[in-house]
Structure formats: C-alpha cells, structure tokens
XYZ file of C-alpha atoms in Angstrom:
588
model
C 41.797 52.680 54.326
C 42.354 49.590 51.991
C 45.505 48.902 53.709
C 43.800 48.902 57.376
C 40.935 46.634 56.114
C 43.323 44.438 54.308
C 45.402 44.093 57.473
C 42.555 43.532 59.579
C 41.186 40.394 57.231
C 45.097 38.848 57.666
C 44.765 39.749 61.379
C 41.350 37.453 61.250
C 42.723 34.674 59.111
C 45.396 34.227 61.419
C 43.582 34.225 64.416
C 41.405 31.528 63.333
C 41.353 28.190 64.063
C 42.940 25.611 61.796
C 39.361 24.139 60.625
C 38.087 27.815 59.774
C 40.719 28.367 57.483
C 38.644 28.523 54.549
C 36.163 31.075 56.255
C 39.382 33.305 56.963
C 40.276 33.201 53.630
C 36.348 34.211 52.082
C 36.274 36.896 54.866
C 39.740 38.355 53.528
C 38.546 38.150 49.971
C 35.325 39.029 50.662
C 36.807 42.901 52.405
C 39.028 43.176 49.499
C 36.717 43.124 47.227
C 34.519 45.477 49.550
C 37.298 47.742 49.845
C 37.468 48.109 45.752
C 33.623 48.203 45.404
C 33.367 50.933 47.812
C 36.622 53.684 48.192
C 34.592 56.195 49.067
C 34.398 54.132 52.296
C 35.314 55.437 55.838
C 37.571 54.199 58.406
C 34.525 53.683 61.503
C 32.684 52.140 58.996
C 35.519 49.537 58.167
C 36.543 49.069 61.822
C 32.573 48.198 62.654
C 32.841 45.634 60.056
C 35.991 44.377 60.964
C 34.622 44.016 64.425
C 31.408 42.184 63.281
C 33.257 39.846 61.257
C 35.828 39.062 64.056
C 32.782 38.440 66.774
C 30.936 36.148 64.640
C 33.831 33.914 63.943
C 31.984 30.772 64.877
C 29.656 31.290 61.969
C 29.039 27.789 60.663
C 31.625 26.938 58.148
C 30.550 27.292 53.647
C 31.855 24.176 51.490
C 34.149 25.180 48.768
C 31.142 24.918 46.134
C 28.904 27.109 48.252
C 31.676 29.669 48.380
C 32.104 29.678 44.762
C 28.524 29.567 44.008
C 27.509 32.918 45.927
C 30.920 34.506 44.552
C 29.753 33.917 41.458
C 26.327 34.851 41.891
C 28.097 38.204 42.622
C 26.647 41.247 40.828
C 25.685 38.354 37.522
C 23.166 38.979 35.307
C 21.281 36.078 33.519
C 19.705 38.141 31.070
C 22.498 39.596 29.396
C 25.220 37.972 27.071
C 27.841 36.836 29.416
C 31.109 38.710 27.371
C 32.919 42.167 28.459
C 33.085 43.592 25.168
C 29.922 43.916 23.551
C 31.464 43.178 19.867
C 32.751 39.637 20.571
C 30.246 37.191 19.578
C 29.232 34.495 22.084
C 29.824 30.510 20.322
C 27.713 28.224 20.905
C 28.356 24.907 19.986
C 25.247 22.336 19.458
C 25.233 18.560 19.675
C 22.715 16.102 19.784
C 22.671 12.517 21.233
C 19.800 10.438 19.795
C 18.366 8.448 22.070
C 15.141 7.400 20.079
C 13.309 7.646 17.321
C 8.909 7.433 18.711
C 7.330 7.648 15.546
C 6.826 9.334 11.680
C 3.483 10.301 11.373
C 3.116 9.792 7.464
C -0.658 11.337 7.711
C 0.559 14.315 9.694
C 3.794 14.329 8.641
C 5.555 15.003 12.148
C 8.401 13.367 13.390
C 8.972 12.391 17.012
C 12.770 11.945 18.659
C 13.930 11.923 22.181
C 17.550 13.426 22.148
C 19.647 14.770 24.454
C 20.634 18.517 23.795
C 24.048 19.322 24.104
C 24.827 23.339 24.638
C 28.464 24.440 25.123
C 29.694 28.157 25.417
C 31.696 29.964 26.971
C 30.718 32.320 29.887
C 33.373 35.230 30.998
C 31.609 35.649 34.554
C 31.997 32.618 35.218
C 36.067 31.703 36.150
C 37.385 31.519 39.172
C 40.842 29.666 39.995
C 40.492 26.853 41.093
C 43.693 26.543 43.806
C 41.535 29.277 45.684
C 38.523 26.613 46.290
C 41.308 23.149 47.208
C 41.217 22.038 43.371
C 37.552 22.670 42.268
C 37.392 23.149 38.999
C 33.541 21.973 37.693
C 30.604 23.436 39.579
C 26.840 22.308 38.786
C 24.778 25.484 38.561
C 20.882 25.218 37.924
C 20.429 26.629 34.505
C 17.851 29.511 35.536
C 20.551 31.503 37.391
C 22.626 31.691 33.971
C 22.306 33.178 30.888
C 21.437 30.653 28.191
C 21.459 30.920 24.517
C 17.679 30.472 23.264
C 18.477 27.588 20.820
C 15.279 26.648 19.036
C 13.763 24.418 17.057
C 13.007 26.161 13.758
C 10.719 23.714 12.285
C 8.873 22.083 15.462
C 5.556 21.594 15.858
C 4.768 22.263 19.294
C 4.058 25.889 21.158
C 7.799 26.958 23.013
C 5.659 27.594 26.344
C 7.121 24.640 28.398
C 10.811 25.450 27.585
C 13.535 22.831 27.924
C 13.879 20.740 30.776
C 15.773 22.483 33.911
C 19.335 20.456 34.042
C 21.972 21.620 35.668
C 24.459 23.353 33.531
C 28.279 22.131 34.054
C 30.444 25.278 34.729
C 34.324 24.974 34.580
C 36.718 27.100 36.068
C 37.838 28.485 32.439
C 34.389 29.985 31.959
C 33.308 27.156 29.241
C 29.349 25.700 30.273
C 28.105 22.716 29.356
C 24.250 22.264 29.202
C 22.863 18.745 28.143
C 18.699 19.480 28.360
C 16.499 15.774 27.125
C 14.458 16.924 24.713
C 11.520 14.652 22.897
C 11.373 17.106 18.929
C 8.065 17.069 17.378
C 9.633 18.405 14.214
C 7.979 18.336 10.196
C 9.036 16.241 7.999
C 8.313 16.411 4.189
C 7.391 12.357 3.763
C 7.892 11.408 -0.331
C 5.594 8.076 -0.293
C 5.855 7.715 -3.476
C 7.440 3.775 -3.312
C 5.280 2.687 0.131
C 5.946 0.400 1.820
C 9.536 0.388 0.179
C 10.459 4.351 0.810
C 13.152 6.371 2.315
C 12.325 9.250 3.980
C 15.021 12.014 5.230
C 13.973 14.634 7.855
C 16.012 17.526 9.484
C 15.896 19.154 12.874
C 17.219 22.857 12.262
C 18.920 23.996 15.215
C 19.607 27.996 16.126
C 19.381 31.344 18.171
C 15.604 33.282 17.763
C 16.670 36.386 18.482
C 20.242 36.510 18.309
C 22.154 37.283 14.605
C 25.301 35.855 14.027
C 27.224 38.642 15.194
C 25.874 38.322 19.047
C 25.501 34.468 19.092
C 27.617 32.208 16.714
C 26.006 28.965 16.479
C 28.273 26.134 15.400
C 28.593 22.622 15.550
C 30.013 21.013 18.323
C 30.827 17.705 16.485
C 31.197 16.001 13.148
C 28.751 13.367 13.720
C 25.817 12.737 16.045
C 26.245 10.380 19.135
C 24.204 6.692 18.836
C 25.550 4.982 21.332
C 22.369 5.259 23.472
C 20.197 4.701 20.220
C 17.006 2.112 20.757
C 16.305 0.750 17.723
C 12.230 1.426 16.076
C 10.345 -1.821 14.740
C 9.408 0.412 11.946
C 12.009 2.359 10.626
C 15.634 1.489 9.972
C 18.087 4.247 11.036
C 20.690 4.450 8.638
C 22.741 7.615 9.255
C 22.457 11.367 11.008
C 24.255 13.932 9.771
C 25.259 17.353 10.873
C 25.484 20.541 8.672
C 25.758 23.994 9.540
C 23.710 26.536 7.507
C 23.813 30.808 7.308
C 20.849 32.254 6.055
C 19.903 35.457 5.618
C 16.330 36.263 5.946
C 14.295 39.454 4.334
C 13.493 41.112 7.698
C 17.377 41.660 8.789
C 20.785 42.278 6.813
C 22.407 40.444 9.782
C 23.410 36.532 9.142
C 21.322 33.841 11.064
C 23.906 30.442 11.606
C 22.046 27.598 12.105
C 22.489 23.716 12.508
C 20.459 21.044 11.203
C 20.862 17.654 11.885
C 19.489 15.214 9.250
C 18.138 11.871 9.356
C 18.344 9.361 7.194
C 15.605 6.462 7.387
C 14.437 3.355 5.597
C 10.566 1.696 6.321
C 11.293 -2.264 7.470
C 8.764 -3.571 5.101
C 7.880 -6.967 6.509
C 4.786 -5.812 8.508
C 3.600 -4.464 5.039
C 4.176 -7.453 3.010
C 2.467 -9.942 5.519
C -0.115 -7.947 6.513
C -0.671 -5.979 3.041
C 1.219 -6.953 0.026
C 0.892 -11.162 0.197
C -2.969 -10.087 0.941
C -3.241 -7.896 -2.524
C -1.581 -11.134 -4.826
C -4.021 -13.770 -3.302
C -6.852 -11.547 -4.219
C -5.206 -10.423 -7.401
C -4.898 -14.791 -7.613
C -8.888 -15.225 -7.163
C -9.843 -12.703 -9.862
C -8.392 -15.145 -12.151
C -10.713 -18.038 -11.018
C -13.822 -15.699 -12.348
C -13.042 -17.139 -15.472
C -12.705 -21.036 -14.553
C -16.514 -20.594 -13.360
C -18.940 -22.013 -15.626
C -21.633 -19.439 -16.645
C -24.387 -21.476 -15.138
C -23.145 -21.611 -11.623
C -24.674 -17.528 -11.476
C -21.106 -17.023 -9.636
C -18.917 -15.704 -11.699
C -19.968 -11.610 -11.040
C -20.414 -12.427 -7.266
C -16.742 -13.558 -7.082
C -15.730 -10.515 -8.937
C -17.702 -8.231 -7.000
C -16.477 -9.841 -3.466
C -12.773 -9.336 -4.356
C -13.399 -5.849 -5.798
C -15.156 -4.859 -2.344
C -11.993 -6.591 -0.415
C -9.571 -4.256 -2.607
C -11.332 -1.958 -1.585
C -11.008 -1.753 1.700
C -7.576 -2.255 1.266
C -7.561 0.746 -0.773
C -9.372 2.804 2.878
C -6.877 0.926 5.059
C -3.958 2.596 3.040
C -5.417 6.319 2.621
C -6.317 6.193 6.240
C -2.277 5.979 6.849
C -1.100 8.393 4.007
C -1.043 11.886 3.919
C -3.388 13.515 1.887
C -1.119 15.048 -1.265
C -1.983 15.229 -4.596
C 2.395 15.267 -4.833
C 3.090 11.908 -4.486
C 1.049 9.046 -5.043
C 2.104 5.856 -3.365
C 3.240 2.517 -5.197
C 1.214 0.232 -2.995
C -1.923 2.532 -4.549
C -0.481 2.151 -7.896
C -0.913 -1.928 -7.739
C -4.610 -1.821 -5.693
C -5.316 0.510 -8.489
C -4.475 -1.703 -11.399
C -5.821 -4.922 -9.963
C -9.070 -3.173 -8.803
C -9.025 -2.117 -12.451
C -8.168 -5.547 -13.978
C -11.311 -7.104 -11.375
C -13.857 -4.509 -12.703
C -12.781 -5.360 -16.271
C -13.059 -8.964 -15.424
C -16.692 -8.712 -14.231
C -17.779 -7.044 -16.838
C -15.886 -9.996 -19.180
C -17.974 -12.395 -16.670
C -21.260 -10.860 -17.860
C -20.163 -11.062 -21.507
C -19.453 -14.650 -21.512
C -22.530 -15.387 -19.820
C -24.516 -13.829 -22.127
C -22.728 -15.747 -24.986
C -23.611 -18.703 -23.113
C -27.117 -17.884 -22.446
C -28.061 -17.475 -26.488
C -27.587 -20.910 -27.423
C -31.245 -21.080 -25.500
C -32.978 -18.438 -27.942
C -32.118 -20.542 -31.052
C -29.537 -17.546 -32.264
C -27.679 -18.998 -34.993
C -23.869 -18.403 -34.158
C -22.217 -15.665 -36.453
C -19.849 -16.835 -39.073
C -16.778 -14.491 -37.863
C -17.609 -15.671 -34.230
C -16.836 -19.200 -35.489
C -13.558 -18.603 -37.086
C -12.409 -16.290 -33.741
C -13.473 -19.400 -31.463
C -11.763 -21.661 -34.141
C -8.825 -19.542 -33.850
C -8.166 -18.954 -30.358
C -8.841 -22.652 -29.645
C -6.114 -23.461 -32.101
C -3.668 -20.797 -30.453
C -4.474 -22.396 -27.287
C -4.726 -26.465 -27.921
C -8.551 -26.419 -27.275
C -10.460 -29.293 -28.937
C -13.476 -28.264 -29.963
C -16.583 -30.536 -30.064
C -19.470 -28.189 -31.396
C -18.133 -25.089 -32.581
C -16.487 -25.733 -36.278
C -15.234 -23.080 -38.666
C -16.959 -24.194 -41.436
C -21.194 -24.766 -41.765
C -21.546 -28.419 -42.029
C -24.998 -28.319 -40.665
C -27.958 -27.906 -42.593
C -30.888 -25.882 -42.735
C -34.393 -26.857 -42.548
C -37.497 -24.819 -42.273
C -40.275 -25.619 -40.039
C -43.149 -22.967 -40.310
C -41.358 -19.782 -39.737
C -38.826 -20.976 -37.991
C -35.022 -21.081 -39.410
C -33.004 -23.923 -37.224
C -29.668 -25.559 -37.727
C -28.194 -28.982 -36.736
C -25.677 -31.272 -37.672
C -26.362 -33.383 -40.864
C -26.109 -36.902 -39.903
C -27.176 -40.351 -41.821
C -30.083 -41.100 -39.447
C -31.218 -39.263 -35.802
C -33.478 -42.139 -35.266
C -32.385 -44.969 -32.993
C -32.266 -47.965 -34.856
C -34.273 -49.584 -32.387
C -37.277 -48.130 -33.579
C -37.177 -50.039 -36.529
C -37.601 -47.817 -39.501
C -36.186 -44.831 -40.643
C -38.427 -41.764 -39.548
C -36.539 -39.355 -41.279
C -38.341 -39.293 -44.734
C -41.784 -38.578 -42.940
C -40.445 -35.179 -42.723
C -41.743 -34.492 -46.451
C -44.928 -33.310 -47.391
C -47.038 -35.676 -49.019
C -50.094 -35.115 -49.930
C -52.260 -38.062 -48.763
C -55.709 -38.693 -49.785
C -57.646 -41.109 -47.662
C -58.627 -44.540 -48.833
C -57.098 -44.076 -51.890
C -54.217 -47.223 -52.908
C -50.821 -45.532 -51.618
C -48.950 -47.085 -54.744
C -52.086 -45.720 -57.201
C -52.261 -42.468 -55.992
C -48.781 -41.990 -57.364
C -47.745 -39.248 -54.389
C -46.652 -42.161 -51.954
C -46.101 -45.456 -51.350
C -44.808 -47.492 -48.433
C -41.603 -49.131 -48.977
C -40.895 -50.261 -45.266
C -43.093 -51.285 -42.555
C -41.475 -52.048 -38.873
C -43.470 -52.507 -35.953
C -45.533 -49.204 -34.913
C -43.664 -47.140 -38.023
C -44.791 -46.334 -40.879
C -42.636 -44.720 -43.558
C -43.630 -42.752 -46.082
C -41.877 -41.312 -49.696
C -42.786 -38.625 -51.640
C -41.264 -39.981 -54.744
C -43.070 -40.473 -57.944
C -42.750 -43.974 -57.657
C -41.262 -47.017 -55.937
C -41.300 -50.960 -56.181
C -41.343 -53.153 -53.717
C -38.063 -54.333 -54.262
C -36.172 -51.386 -54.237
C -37.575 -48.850 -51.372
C -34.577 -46.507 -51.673
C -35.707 -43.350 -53.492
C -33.097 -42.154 -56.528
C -31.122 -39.094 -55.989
C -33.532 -37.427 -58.701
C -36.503 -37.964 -56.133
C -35.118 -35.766 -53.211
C -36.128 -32.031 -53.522
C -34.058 -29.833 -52.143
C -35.563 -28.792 -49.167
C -35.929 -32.271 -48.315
C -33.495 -33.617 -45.847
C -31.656 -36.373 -46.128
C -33.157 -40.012 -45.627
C -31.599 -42.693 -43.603
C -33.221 -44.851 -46.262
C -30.147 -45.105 -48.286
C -28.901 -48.408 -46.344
C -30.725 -51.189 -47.950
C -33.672 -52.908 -45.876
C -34.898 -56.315 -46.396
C -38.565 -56.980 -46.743
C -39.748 -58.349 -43.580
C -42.757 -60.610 -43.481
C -44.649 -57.977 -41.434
C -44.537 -55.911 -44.147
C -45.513 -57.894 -46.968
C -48.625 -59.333 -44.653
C -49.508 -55.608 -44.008
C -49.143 -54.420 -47.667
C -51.200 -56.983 -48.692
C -54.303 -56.546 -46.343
C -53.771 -52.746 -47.473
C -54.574 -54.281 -51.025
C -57.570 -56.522 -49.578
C -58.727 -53.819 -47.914
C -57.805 -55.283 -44.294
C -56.648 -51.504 -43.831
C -59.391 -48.754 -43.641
C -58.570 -44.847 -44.098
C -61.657 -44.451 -41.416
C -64.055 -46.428 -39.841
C -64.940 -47.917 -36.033
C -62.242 -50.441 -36.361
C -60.301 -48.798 -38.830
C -56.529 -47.500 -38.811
C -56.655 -43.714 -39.225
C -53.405 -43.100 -41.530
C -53.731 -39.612 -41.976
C -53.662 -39.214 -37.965
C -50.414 -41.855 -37.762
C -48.504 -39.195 -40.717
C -49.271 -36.080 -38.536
C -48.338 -37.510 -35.278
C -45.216 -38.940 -36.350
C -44.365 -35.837 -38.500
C -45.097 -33.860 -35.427
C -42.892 -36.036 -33.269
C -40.293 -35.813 -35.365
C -40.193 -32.355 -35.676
C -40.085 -31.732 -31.672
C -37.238 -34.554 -31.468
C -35.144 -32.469 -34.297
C -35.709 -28.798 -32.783
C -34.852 -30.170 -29.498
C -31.672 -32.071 -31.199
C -31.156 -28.995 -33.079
C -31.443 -26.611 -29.954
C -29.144 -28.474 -27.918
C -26.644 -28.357 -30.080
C -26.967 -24.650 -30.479
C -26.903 -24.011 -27.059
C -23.671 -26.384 -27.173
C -21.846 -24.665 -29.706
C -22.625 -20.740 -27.430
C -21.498 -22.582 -24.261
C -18.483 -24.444 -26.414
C -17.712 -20.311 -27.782
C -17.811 -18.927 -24.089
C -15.449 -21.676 -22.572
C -12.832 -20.792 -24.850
C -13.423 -17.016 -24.835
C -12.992 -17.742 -20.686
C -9.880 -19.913 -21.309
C -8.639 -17.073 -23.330
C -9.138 -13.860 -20.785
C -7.807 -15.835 -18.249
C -4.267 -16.066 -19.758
C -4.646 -12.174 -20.234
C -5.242 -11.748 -17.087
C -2.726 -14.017 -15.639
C -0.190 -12.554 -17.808
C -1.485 -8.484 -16.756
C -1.580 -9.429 -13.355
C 1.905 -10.790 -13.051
C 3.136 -7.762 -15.067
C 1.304 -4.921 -12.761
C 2.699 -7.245 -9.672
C 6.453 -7.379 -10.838
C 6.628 -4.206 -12.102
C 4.707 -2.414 -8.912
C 6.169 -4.740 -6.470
C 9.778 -5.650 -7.908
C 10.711 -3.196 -11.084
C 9.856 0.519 -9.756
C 10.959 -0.500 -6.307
C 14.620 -0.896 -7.717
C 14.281 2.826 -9.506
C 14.498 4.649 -6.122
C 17.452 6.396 -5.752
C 19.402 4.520 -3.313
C 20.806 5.927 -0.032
C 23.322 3.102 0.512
C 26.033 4.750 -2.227
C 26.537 7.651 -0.096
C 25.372 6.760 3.387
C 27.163 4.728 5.937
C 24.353 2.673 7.281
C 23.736 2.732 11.143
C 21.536 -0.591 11.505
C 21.066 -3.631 9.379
C-alpha cells in the first residue's frame, strides 16, 4: 500500500505543470508521510485520495515559507520542552542590548531600563532541510505558536500579567531560535547614598527560568559583555560599565540547581545639576552666617539674619529628604554638611544674643568684671585690635554719689576750659554757713572767681596768693582738682572778694546773691555731667568688649565653616571606593 501511494504522488508530480512543481513535491511528501502515520490504511481509501489530490491540481500554489510553516506546525506542541529525550536539558542562552537607562528612583529605589531581550535555544521540532524549500533556511514564526523558555525577571517590580512583547522568533533550519522581545525592567536596586550627590550606585537585573531547574532548562550566557551600541546616554547618570555573570543557586524548597544570569550595572551621578542648584547654594548661606557677627548689636539684626538663613537651610534640608529614600542605613553627605552648618547658624544666634546682651549692660551702669577685661585684652592682642575703652588694668577711679558706686576715667580736668574755672573741687562737701566770712569760717574760702563760677575748697586754709590746695588737704574720697595748674588773680576776682568783705555780697536778701543755692546747683550739675561722662564710658567699654568678642567668633566660624565644607564637600568625597580601578568606563 505504501508503494501504490508513493507511486501515485510521482505519477502526480510528473504530471504537473512546470510552475506547480513545488505543489507536486508537498503533495508527494505530504502522502508519504500519510502513508507512515497511518499503515493500518486501505487501498480504496488511498486511491480516493489519490484521486482527490489529482482533481484539484489547480489548487492555488503555497510559497516555500507557507509550506514550511504548516509542516512544521505538524503535530507541535508549544507547551512542552521542544527535545526527544526527556533527560537532555534545553540551553538557553540570554543577552541583553541596552538601549536606555529612564530613571533611578533613589526614594523608591527602582530602576528603569529599556533593553532588548535576546533568547537563543535550540528547538528539535523545528529543522527541516533547507534544499527541500529552494534554499530557505530562516523562517519568522510568531512566538505564541512555540514553546518559549519563561525567562524572568527575579527582582522586578512589576506584576508578570502583560508578558513580553509578541516578536517574531527567528527559526533556522538547524533547529536553533532566536527571540529578541524589547523589554522596559522596573527592577530594585539597593541605592548606598551615603556620598550624594557624589555616589556610585551598582544595580543588577537577575535573569532565569521560574519553573524550570537546571536539569530541564540550562540558562547561560549568550555573551561576555552586554551590547551598547544603541545606548542613549541619561543627563543624570554616567554609565560606566555592564557586566554579565552567571549564578547557580540552590534554594530551600528544591534540591535541584536554579542557573541564573544577572547583568550588572555600573553607574556614577553627573553632579553638576547638584552643585549649581544645591551645593554653591549651601556655601553662600554657610558665607552669610558669618556676617551675623559684623552686625553691630544695635542694628536689632543680628538674630533675624541668623534665623532667615537657618529657615533657608532648612528647606534645603526638605528639598533633599523629599529625594532620598527613607533609611536609617545610610545617611547622605550632602545631609552631613546642611547638618553642620544648620548647627554652626543655631550656635551663631545664640552667640548673637550673647553679644548683645554684653553690649546692652554698659546702659545699667554694670561695672565690667576684672577677668572679662583681661579676656577682651587678650583676644584683642591675639587679633591686632586696638582698644580705646576696655584696658586690662583699673585706671579709673571710684567715686560715690549717694548709693550709687560709678567708675570713669581719671583725668586732670572734665570741665571745658571755657567755662573759666575749675568745677571739679565743688564736688566736696563743705559745710557752708550763710553770711558768715568764707576765709573766717575756716571750712572754705574762694581762691578763684571766673565769670558765673564760683569755686569752692574744703581745705583748712588758703591765701590769696596761692589757691592751689597742698596734697595734705585732699581727703581721700575727694577727687582730684584741676586746680593744680596755677591761675592768676584776675581783677574780677579781687573786685568780687572785696565787696564780699564790704558786704556788697549778701547770703540772703531781695537783692542778694543766694550762695548756698549757687554750691547746690553747681554741685548738682556737676554730678549729672560726671554720671553721664561716667555712663558713657561704661557703656563704651561693654560695646568695645562685644566688638571684639564678635571679631573673635567670626574667625571661628570662618575657620569651622571652611573645615565642615572641605571635608564634606572635598575630603570624604575622595574616601569612596573608586570604580575606575577595576571598571572600564563606558562614557566620559
């Protein structure tokens, strides 16, 4: 029975036209292959075949692909592993061709690539020789009618209900497939930020069969490197080299070995958007904290500029957390830096309200502190400061007016010596008694009269000649007299001295000169003029102490700001461990 079909497909093939000789040729392989299927086949049922093949002759013609495609369709199963013995492992090699890197999501840590996926294995059902079809040796099959290794991504982040995208899988005649799916990975990543915006980060893609062990599907790479010839460069991240490596794990649930592949990626943050847009910003505000202490105490300024830049770190601070993931593992360098200037600006404001309240007790008549002296005297020296006020040792005197303990510089006269006299010994008590001879009543006398001023001595005595009092004649608590220069008798004088004597000068009367009235006001006067000489030079000497106290916290915190800025920005950058020993890098 084979022999009569066989002879009837040659008698059919040669009957043909020249144009149907491929059709001949399919119908004789197609009732050999019948014939083998089926020997329990009968003769009438091969001659009604043989028949119905020879009266439809002018059946339109099948291309060589078509042909090979439905002979290949032949009795295939997609579902099962394409090899005749069961115990032969099917390889599959895996490639990748990146094509793109979309983004790293530090927060979520997730990275984003478009690749191509490269599949190749071979596929026994699938050969065919290709002098049967005139030459064809590659057919283009859509994927679904094949079996196809179920290569996933172990570590993606996305649900596998959309599958890969549906190319069509390159067959050749030798059985080997090649299936190149574009695939955009949402894979993890573990991100180390620990030197942002100057970090490295390396992420993997691991690559292998689901359900398949080793034995069944061997999954291996396909080459040594990864293809970038397609690669589109990312403003954000430098790539500097992929890598493939192929892995066999064996997990708890099966005594089997699971092959895998995992590409790795190595990548480098382009840190210019971060040091216009973040870094330069951080040193000019680190630069303003340091004008907190040029401000003088009395423009009220000096905590609102503190405060302002602290609120503008601040918000740096936000802008950067907003962008980094939230791990207590890492902490990132660009925090480290906000950190220690927001630290050295709260510091500073507090120094601000310090110095102002140094400032500020010069007004309260607070007599400065001896050791506060000889630190300002000391850190002016250290620093080339003249002082004007503020001296280490206490060349001022003393002087006690009620209750009230002042001190002021001790100076030959505080009068002007356009007022014609020298006010300063009115400051002693005399005891006065009205109408009574001043050079008889032995407690006073007037030794110089100018116009309007009248100056009085407590001394025992003194002659008209000689109006200076001796050094015996000054108590103690008596300050010192500007009547040591020597002073003429002016005729003024002498003419009022002597109506004194003639009693042209009355203690009290209508027309009289009240002398006991002149004493007090002029002691009064004076004693406003030296408390207010007295209290500006206090308050002097506090704001003389809190310039140099500012002069000297602002060269601390020039110097600790450019140490937390070189050593944040410059120093620990350099401590990474550098990539560019051991990797080949991609871009520049």
């Amino acid at each position: 029975m084979t022999r009569s079909i066989q002879g009837h497909a040659e008698v059919l093939r040669d009957s043909v036209r020249p144009q149907q000789t491929g059709l001949a040729a399919y119908v004789h392989e197609s009732l050999v292959n019948y014939t083998h299927r089926r020997p329990d086949l009968e003769a009438e049922h091969v001659e009604c075949l043989w028949l119905e093949i020879k009266i439809n002759k002018s059946t339109p013609l099948l291309v060589d692909e078509q042909r090979l495609y439905r002979r290949l369709r032949v009795n295939y199963d997609p579902h099962t592993r394409p090899v005749y013995n069961a115990s032969h492992p099917v390889v599959v090699k895996i490639g990748i061709t990146l094509t793109q890197i979309f983004d790293l999501d530090e927060k979520n840590q997730v990275l984003t690539t478009n690749v191509w996926l490269d599949h190749e294995w071979t596929d026994e059902k699938m050969r065919w020789d290709p002098e049967e079809y005139n030459g064809l040796k590659v057919l283009r099959i859509p994927c679904k009618h094949i079996w196809k290794p179920d290569i996933v991504l172990y570590n993606s982040v996305e649900d596998y209900t959309d599958g890969y995208m549906q190319a069509l899988a390159m067959v050749k005649h030798d059985g080997n497939i090649f299936w190149p799916p574009i695939v955009k990975f949402h894979s993890t990543c573990q991100i180390d930020i620990t030197f942002f915006p100057f970090d490295d980060q390396v992420c993997s893609m691991k690559l292998g069969s689901w359900a398949y062990d080793g034995f069944q599907v061997d999954v291996v790479n396909r080459s040594s490197g990864v293809d970038l010839s397609n690669y589109v460069s990312n403003g954000e991240w430098m790539l500097l080299k992929v890598e493939t490596v192929r892995n066999v794990i064996y997990y708890p649930c099966c005594p089997e070995p699971f092959p895998d592949v995992r590409f790795i990626i190595y990548l480098r943050r382009r840190t210019l958007y971060y040091t216009y847009n973040v870094i330069i910003p951080c040193v000019m505000l680190s630069t303003l904290t340091l004008l907190v202490f040029w401000m003088s105490p009395e423009s009220g300024e000096k905590v609102t500029l503190g405060l302002t830049v602290l609120l503008a770190f601040s918000v740096f601070m936000l802008l950067i957390a907003e962008n980094m993931p939230a791990t207590s593992s890492y902490v990132p360098l660009i925090g480290v830096y906000l950190t220690s200037v927001m630290a050295l600006t709260s510091v500073s404001v507090v120094l601000a309200v310090l110095v102002s309240n140094i400032s500020y007790r010069g007004r309260k008549d607070k007599v400065m502190p001896r050791f506060l002296r000889v630190c300002v005297t000391a850190l002016a020296r250290v620093m080339c400061f003249r002082l004007h006020f503020v001296t280490n040792d206490d060349i001022g005197r003393r002087t006690k007016y009620g209750s009230r303990n002042v001190w002021y510089k001790g100076v030959t006269n505080l009068v002007s010596n356009d007022s014609g006299c020298s006010l300063m010994d009115l400051e002693s008590n005399v005891d006065y008694q009205p109408g009574a001879h001043p050079a008889a009543s032995g407690d006073a006398c007037f030794t110089d009269l100018e116009p309007d001023v009248v100056t009085v001595h407590s001394t025992g005595h003194c002659t008209e000649h000689d109006p200076t009092p001796q050094p015996a004649d000054i108590t103690p608590d008596q300050p010192l007299a500007s009547s040591s220069r020597s002073r003429a008798k002016s005729p003024r004088r002498t003419e009022f001295q002597r109506s004194w004597d003639g009693g042209g000068v009355e203690s009290s009367g209508d027309g009289g000169v009240d002398l006991d009235d002149i004493v007090g006001r002029l002691r009064s006067l004076l004693q406003r003029e030296e408390e207010k000489d007295s209290g500006e030079d206090l308050c002097r000497q506090w704001q003389e102490a809190a310039e140099v106290i500012d002069r000297f916290l602002f060269w601390i915190f020039v110097v600790s700001t450019v140490l937390a800025t070189v050593t944040s920005l410059v120093f620990l950058p350099l401590t990474k461990q550098e990539l560019d020993a051991n990797v080949d890098i991609f871009e520049t």
